[in-house]
PDB file of C-alpha atoms in Angstrom:
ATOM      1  CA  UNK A 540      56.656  92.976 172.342  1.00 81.00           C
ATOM      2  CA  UNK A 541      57.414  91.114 168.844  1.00 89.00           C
ATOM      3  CA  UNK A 542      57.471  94.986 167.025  1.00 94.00           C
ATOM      4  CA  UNK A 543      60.614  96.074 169.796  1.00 96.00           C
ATOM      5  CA  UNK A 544      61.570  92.498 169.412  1.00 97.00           C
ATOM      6  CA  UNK A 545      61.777  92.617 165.846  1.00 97.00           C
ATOM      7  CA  UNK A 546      63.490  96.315 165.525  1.00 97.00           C
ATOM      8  CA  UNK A 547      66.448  94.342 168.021  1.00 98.00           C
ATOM      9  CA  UNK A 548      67.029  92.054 166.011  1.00 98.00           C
ATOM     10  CA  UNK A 549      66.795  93.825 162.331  1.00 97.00           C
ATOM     11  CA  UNK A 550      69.215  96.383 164.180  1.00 97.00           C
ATOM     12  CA  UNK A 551      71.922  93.786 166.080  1.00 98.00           C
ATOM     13  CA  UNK A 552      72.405  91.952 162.398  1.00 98.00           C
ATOM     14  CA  UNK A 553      72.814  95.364 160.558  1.00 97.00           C
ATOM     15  CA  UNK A 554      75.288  96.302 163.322  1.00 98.00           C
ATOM     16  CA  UNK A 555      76.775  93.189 163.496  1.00 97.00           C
ATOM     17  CA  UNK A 556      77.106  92.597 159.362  1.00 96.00           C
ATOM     18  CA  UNK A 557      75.574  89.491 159.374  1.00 97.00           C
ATOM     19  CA  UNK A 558      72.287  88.284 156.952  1.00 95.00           C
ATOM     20  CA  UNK A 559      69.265  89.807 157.751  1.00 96.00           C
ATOM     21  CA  UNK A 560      67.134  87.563 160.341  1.00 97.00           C
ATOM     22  CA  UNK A 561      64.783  85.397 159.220  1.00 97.00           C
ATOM     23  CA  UNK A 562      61.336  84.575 160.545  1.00 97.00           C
ATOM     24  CA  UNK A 563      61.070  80.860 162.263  1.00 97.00           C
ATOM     25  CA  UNK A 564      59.018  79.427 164.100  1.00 97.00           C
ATOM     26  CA  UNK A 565      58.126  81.914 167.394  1.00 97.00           C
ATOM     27  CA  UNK A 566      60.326  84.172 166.237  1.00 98.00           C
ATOM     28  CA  UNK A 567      63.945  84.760 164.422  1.00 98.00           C
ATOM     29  CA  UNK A 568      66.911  83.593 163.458  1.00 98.00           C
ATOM     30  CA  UNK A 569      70.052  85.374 162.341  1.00 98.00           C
ATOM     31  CA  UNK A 570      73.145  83.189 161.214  1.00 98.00           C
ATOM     32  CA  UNK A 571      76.242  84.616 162.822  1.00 97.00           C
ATOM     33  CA  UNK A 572      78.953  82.646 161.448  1.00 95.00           C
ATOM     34  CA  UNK A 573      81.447  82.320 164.525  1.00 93.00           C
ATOM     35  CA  UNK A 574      82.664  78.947 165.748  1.00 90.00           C
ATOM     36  CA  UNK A 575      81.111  79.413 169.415  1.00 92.00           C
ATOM     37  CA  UNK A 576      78.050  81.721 167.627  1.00 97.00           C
ATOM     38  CA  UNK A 577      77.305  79.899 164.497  1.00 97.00           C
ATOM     39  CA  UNK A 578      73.352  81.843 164.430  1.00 98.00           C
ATOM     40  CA  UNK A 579      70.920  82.512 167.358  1.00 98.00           C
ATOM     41  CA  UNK A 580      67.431  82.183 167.642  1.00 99.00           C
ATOM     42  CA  UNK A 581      65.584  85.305 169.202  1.00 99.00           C
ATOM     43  CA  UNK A 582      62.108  84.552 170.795  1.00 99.00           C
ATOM     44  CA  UNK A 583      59.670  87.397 171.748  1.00 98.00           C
ATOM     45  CA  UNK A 584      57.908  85.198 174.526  1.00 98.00           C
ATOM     46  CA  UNK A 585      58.289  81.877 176.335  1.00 97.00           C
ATOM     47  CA  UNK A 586      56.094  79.527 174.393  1.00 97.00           C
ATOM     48  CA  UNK A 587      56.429  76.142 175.814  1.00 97.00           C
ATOM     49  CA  UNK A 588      55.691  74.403 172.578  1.00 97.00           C
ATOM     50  CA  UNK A 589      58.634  76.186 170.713  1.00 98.00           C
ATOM     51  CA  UNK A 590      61.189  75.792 173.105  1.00 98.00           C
ATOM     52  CA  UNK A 591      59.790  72.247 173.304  1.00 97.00           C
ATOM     53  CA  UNK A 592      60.293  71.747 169.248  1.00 97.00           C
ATOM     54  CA  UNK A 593      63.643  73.885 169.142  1.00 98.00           C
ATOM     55  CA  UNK A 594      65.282  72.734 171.861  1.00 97.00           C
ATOM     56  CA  UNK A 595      64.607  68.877 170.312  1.00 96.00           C
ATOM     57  CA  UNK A 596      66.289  69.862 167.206  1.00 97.00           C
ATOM     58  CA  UNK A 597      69.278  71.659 168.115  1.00 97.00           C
ATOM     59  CA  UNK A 598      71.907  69.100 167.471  1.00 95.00           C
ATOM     60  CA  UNK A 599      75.235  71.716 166.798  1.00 95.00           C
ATOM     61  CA  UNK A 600      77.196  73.565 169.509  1.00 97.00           C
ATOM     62  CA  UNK A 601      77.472  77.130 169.228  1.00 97.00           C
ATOM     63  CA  UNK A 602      73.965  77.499 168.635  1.00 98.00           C
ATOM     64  CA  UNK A 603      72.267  80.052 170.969  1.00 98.00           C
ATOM     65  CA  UNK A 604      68.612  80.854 172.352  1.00 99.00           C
ATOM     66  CA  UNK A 605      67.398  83.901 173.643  1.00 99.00           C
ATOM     67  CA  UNK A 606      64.399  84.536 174.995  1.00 99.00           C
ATOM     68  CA  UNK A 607      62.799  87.564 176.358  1.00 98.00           C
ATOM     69  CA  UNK A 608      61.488  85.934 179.708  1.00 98.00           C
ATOM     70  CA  UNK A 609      63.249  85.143 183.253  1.00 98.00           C
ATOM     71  CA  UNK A 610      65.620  82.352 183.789  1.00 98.00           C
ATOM     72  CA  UNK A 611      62.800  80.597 185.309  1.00 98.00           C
ATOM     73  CA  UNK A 612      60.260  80.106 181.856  1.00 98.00           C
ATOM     74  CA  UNK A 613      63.413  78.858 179.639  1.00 98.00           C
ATOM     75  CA  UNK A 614      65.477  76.338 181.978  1.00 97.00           C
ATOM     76  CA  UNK A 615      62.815  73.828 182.282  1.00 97.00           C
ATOM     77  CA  UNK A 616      63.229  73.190 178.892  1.00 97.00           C
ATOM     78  CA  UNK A 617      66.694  72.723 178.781  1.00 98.00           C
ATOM     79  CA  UNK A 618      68.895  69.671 179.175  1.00 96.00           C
ATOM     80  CA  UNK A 619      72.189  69.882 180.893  1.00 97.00           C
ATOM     81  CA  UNK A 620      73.689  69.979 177.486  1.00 97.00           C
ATOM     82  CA  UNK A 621      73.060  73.751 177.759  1.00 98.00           C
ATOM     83  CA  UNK A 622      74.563  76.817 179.247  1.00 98.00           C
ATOM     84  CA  UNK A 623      72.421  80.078 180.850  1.00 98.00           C
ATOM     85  CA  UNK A 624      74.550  83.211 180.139  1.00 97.00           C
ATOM     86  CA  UNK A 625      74.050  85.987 182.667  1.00 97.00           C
ATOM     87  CA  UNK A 626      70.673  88.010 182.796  1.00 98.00           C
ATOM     88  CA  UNK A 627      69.914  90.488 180.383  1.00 98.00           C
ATOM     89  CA  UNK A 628      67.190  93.650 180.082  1.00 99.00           C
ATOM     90  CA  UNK A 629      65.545  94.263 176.904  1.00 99.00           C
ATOM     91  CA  UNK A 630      65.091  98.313 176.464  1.00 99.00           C
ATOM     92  CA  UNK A 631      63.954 101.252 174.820  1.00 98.00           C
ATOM     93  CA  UNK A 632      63.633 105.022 174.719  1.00 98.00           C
ATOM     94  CA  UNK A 633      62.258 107.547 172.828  1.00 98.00           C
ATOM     95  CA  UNK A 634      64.886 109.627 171.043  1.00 97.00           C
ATOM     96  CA  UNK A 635      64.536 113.152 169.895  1.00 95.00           C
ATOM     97  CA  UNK A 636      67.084 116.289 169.166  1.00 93.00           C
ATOM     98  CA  UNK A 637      68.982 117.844 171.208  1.00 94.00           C
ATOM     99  CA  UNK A 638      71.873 119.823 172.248  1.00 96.00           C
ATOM    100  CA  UNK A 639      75.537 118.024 171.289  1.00 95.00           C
ATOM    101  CA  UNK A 640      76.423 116.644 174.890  1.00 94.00           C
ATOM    102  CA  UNK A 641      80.104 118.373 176.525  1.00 95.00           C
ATOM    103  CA  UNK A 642      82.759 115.292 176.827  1.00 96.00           C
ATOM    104  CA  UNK A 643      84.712 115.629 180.334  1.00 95.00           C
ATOM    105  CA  UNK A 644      88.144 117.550 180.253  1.00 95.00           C
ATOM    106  CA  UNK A 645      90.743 115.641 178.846  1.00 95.00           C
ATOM    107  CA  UNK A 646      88.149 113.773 176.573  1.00 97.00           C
ATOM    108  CA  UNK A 647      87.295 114.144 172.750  1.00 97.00           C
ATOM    109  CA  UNK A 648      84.684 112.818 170.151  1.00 98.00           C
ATOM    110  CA  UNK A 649      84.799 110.883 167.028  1.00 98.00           C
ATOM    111  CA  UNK A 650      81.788 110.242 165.303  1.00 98.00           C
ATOM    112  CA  UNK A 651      80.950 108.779 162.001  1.00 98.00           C
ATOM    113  CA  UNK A 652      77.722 107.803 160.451  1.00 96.00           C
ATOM    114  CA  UNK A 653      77.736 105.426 156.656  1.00 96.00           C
ATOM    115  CA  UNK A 654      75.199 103.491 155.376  1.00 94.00           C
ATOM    116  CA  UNK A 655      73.189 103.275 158.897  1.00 96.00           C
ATOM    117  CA  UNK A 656      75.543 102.377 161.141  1.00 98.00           C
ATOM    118  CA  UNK A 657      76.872 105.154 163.948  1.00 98.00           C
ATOM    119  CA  UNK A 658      80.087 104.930 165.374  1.00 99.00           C
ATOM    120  CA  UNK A 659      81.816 107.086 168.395  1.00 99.00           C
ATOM    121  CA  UNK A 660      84.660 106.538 170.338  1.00 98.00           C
ATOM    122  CA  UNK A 661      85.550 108.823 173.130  1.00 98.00           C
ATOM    123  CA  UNK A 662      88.881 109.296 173.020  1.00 98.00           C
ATOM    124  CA  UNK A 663      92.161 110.098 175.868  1.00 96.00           C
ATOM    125  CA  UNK A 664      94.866 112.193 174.761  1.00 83.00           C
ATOM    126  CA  UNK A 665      97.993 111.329 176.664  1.00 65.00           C
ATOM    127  CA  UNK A 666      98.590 114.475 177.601  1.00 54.00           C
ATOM    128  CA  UNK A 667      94.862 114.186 179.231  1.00 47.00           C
ATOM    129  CA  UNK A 668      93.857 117.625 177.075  1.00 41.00           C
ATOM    130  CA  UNK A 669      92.117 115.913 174.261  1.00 39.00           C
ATOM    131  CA  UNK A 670      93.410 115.945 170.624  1.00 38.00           C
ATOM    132  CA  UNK A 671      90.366 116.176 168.618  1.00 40.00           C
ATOM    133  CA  UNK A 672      89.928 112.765 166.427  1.00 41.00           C
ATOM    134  CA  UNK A 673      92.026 110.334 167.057  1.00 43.00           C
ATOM    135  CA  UNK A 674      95.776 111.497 166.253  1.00 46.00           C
ATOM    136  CA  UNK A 675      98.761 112.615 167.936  1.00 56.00           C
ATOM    137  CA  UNK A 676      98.788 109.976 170.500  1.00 75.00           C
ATOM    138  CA  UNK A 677      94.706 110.097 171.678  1.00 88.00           C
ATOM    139  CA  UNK A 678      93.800 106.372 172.466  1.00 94.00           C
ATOM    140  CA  UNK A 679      90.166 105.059 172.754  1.00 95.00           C
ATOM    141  CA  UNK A 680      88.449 105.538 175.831  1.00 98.00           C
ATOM    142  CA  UNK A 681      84.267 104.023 175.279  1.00 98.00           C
ATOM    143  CA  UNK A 682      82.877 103.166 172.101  1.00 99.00           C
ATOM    144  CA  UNK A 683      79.325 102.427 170.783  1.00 99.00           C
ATOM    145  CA  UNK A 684      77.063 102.397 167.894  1.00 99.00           C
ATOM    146  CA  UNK A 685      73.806 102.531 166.521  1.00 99.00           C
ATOM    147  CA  UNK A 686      72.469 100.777 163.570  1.00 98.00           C
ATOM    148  CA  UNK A 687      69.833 102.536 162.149  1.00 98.00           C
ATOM    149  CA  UNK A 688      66.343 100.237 161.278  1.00 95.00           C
ATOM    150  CA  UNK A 689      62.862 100.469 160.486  1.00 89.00           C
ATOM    151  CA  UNK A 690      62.294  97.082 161.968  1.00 72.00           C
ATOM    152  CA  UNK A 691      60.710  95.656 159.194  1.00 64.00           C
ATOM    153  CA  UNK A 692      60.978  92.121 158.226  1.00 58.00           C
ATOM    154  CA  UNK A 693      63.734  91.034 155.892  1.00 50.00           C
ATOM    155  CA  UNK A 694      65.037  94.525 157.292  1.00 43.00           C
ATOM    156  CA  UNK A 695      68.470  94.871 155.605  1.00 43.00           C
ATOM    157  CA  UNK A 696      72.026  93.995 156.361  1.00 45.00           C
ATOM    158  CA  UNK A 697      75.194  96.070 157.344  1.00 46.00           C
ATOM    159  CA  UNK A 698      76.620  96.205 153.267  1.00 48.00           C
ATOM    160  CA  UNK A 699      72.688  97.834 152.527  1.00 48.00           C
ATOM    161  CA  UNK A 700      71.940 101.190 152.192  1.00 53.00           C
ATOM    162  CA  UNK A 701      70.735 102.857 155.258  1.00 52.00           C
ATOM    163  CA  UNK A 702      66.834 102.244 156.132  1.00 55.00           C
ATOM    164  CA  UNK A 703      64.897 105.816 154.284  1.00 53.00           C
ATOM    165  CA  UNK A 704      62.539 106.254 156.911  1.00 62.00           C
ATOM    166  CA  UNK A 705      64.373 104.887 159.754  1.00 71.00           C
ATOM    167  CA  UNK A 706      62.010 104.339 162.594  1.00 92.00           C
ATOM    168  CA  UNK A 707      64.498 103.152 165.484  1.00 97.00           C
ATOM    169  CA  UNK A 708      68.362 103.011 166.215  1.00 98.00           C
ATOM    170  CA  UNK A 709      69.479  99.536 168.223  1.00 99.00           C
ATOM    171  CA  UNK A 710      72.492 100.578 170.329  1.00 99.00           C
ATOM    172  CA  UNK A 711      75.177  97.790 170.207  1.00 99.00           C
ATOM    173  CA  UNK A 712      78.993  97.099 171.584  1.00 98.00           C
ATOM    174  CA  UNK A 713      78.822  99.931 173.827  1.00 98.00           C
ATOM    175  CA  UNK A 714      81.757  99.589 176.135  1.00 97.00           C
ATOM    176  CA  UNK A 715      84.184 101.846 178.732  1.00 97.00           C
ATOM    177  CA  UNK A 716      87.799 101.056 179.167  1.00 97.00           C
ATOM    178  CA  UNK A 717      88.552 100.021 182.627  1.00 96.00           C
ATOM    179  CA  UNK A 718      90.726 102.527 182.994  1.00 96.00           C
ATOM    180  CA  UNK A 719      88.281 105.310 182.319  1.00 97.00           C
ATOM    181  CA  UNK A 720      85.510 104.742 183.892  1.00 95.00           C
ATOM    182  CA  UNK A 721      82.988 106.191 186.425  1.00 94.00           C
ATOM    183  CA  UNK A 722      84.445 109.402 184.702  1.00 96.00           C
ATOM    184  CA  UNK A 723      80.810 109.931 183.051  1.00 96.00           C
ATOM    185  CA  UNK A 724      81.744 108.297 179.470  1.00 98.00           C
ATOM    186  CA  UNK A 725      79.203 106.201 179.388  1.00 97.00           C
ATOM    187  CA  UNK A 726      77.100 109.371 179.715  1.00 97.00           C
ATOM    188  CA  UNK A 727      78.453 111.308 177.106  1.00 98.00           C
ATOM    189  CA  UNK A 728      78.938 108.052 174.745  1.00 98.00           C
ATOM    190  CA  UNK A 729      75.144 107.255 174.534  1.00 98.00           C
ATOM    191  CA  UNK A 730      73.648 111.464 174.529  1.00 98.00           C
ATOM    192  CA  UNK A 731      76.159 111.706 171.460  1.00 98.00           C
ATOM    193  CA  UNK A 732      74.616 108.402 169.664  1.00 99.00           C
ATOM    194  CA  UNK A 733      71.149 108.838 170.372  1.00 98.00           C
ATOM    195  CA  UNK A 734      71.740 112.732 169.059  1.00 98.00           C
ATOM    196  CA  UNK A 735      72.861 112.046 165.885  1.00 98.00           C
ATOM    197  CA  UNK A 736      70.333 109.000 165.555  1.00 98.00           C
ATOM    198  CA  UNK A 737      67.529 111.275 166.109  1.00 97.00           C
ATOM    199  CA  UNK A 738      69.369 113.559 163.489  1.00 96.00           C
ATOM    200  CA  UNK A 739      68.667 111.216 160.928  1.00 96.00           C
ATOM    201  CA  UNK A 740      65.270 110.065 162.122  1.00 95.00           C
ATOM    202  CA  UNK A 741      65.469 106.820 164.664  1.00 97.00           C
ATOM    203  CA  UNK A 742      62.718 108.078 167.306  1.00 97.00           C
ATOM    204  CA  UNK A 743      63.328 105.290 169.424  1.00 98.00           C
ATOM    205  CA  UNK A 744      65.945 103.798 170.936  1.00 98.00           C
ATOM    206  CA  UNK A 745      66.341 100.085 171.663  1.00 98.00           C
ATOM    207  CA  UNK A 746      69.348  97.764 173.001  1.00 99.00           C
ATOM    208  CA  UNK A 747      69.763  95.090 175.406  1.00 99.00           C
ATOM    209  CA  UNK A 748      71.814  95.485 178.171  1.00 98.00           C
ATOM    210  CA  UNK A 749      74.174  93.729 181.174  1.00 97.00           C
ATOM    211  CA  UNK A 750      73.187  94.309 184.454  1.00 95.00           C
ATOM    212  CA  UNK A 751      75.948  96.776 185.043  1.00 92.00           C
ATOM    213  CA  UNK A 752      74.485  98.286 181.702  1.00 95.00           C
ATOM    214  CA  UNK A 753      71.332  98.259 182.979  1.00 97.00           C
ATOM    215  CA  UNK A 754      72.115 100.459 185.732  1.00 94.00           C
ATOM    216  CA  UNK A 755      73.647 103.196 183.419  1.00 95.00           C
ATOM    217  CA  UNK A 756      70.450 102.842 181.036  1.00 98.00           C
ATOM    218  CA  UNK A 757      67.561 103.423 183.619  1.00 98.00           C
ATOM    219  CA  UNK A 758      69.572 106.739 185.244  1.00 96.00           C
ATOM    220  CA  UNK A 759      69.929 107.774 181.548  1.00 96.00           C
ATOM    221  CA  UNK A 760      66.110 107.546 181.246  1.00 97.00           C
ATOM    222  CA  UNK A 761      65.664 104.221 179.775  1.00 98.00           C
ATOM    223  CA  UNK A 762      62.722 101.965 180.395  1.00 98.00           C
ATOM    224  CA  UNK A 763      62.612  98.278 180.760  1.00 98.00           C
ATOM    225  CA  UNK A 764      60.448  96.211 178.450  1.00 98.00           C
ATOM    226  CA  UNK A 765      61.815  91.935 179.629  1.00 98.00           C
ATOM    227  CA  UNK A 766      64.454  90.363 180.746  1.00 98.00           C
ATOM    228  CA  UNK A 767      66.439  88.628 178.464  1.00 99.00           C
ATOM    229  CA  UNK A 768      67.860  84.845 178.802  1.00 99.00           C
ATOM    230  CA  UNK A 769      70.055  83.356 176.467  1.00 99.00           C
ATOM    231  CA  UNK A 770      71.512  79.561 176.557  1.00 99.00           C
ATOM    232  CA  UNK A 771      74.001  78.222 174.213  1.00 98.00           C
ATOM    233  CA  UNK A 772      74.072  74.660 173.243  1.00 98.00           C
ATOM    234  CA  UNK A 773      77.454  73.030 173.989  1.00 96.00           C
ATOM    235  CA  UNK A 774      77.570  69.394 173.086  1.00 86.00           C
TER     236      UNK A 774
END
């Protein structure tokens, strides 16, 4: 668990563009920078003693925990100064080549890889034909990426240079427009990341998911490795 652990997190911070996580105490911390997400800590297991000893010295809002354990091993050591998000599912699958994945009718691809970091969006012309990438009126339907990582500590940043031998992609922000879905983009979204991550040597996939995400995930082959439970301090 703290090698898939540890690929998440080197992944999420090179998506995201923040430092690269450092090791603490049970596990990692990346600094995020936002006013309601000012860093996270990222714990491969429920150790009582750690949540004990970080919990005690969390003193700023906007500070989160996440844990890969139920609900049930972090809350105890919570006070009510603290606020459970909704469940999430740590998960992985192996990646390998394959065929470039048909978008519906009406749909079209745009895909770019730099430094590491995949992006698609599947995009809606207005005519509902497709316009190929982007112009003449096509608007974003899903989008996604994959950061590229060989899980390593001090594993790099977004600005770095993509990992040489990258070992695993972490899939990150992938999202449908309400408007679009249950129209199989979700589908066609994550076989056209995990393609071109295999492509340039990720041969494993990891993200965490939402329980609606989940869903998607497991038909898509994905296996489930922990739940995931994340608090944020709030005052």
């Amino acid at each position: 668990m703290p090698a898939v652990v540890r690929t998440w997190v080197d992944g999420w911070a090179r998506s995201r563009g923040t430092d690269a996580p450092r090791d603490v105490p049970g596990g990692f911390r990346i600094e995020v920078g936002s006013p309601n997400h000012r860093a996270r800590y990222v714990l491969p297991a429920a150790d009582p003693a750690v949540l004990r000893d970080l919990v005690g010295a969390i003193d700023t809002p906007g500070l989160w925990i996440k844990v890969c354990a139920p609900r049930e091993a972090l809350e105890p050591a919570l006070t009510p100064a603290w606020k459970i998000s909704e469940p999430q599912y740590l998960m992985v699958s192996a990646l390998a080549p394959m065929p470039p994945a048909t978008p519906p009718p009406g749909y079209t691809l745009d895909l770019t890889d730099h430094d590491g970091i995949i992006d698609a969006r599947v995009l809606c012309s207005g005519s509902g034909t497709g316009t190929g990438s982007g112009s003449g009126g096509a608007v974003p339907a899903a989008s996604g990426r994959a950061a590229l990582t060989t899980g390593a500590p001090g594993g790099a940043a977004h600005s770095a240079p993509a990992p040489p031998c990258a070992a695993a992609a972490v899939f990150d922000m992938i999202g449908t427009e309400a408007a679009h879905r249950r129209r199989g983009l979700g589908r066609f979204l994550m076989a056209s990341l995990a393609r071109r991550a295999a492509e340039l040597g990720a041969g494993q996939g990891v993200l965490v998911a939402s329980p609606d995400g989940r869903a998607l995930y497991e038909a898509l082959g994905w296996r489930l490795r922990a739940p995931v439970t994340a608090a944020v301090f709030t005052a």
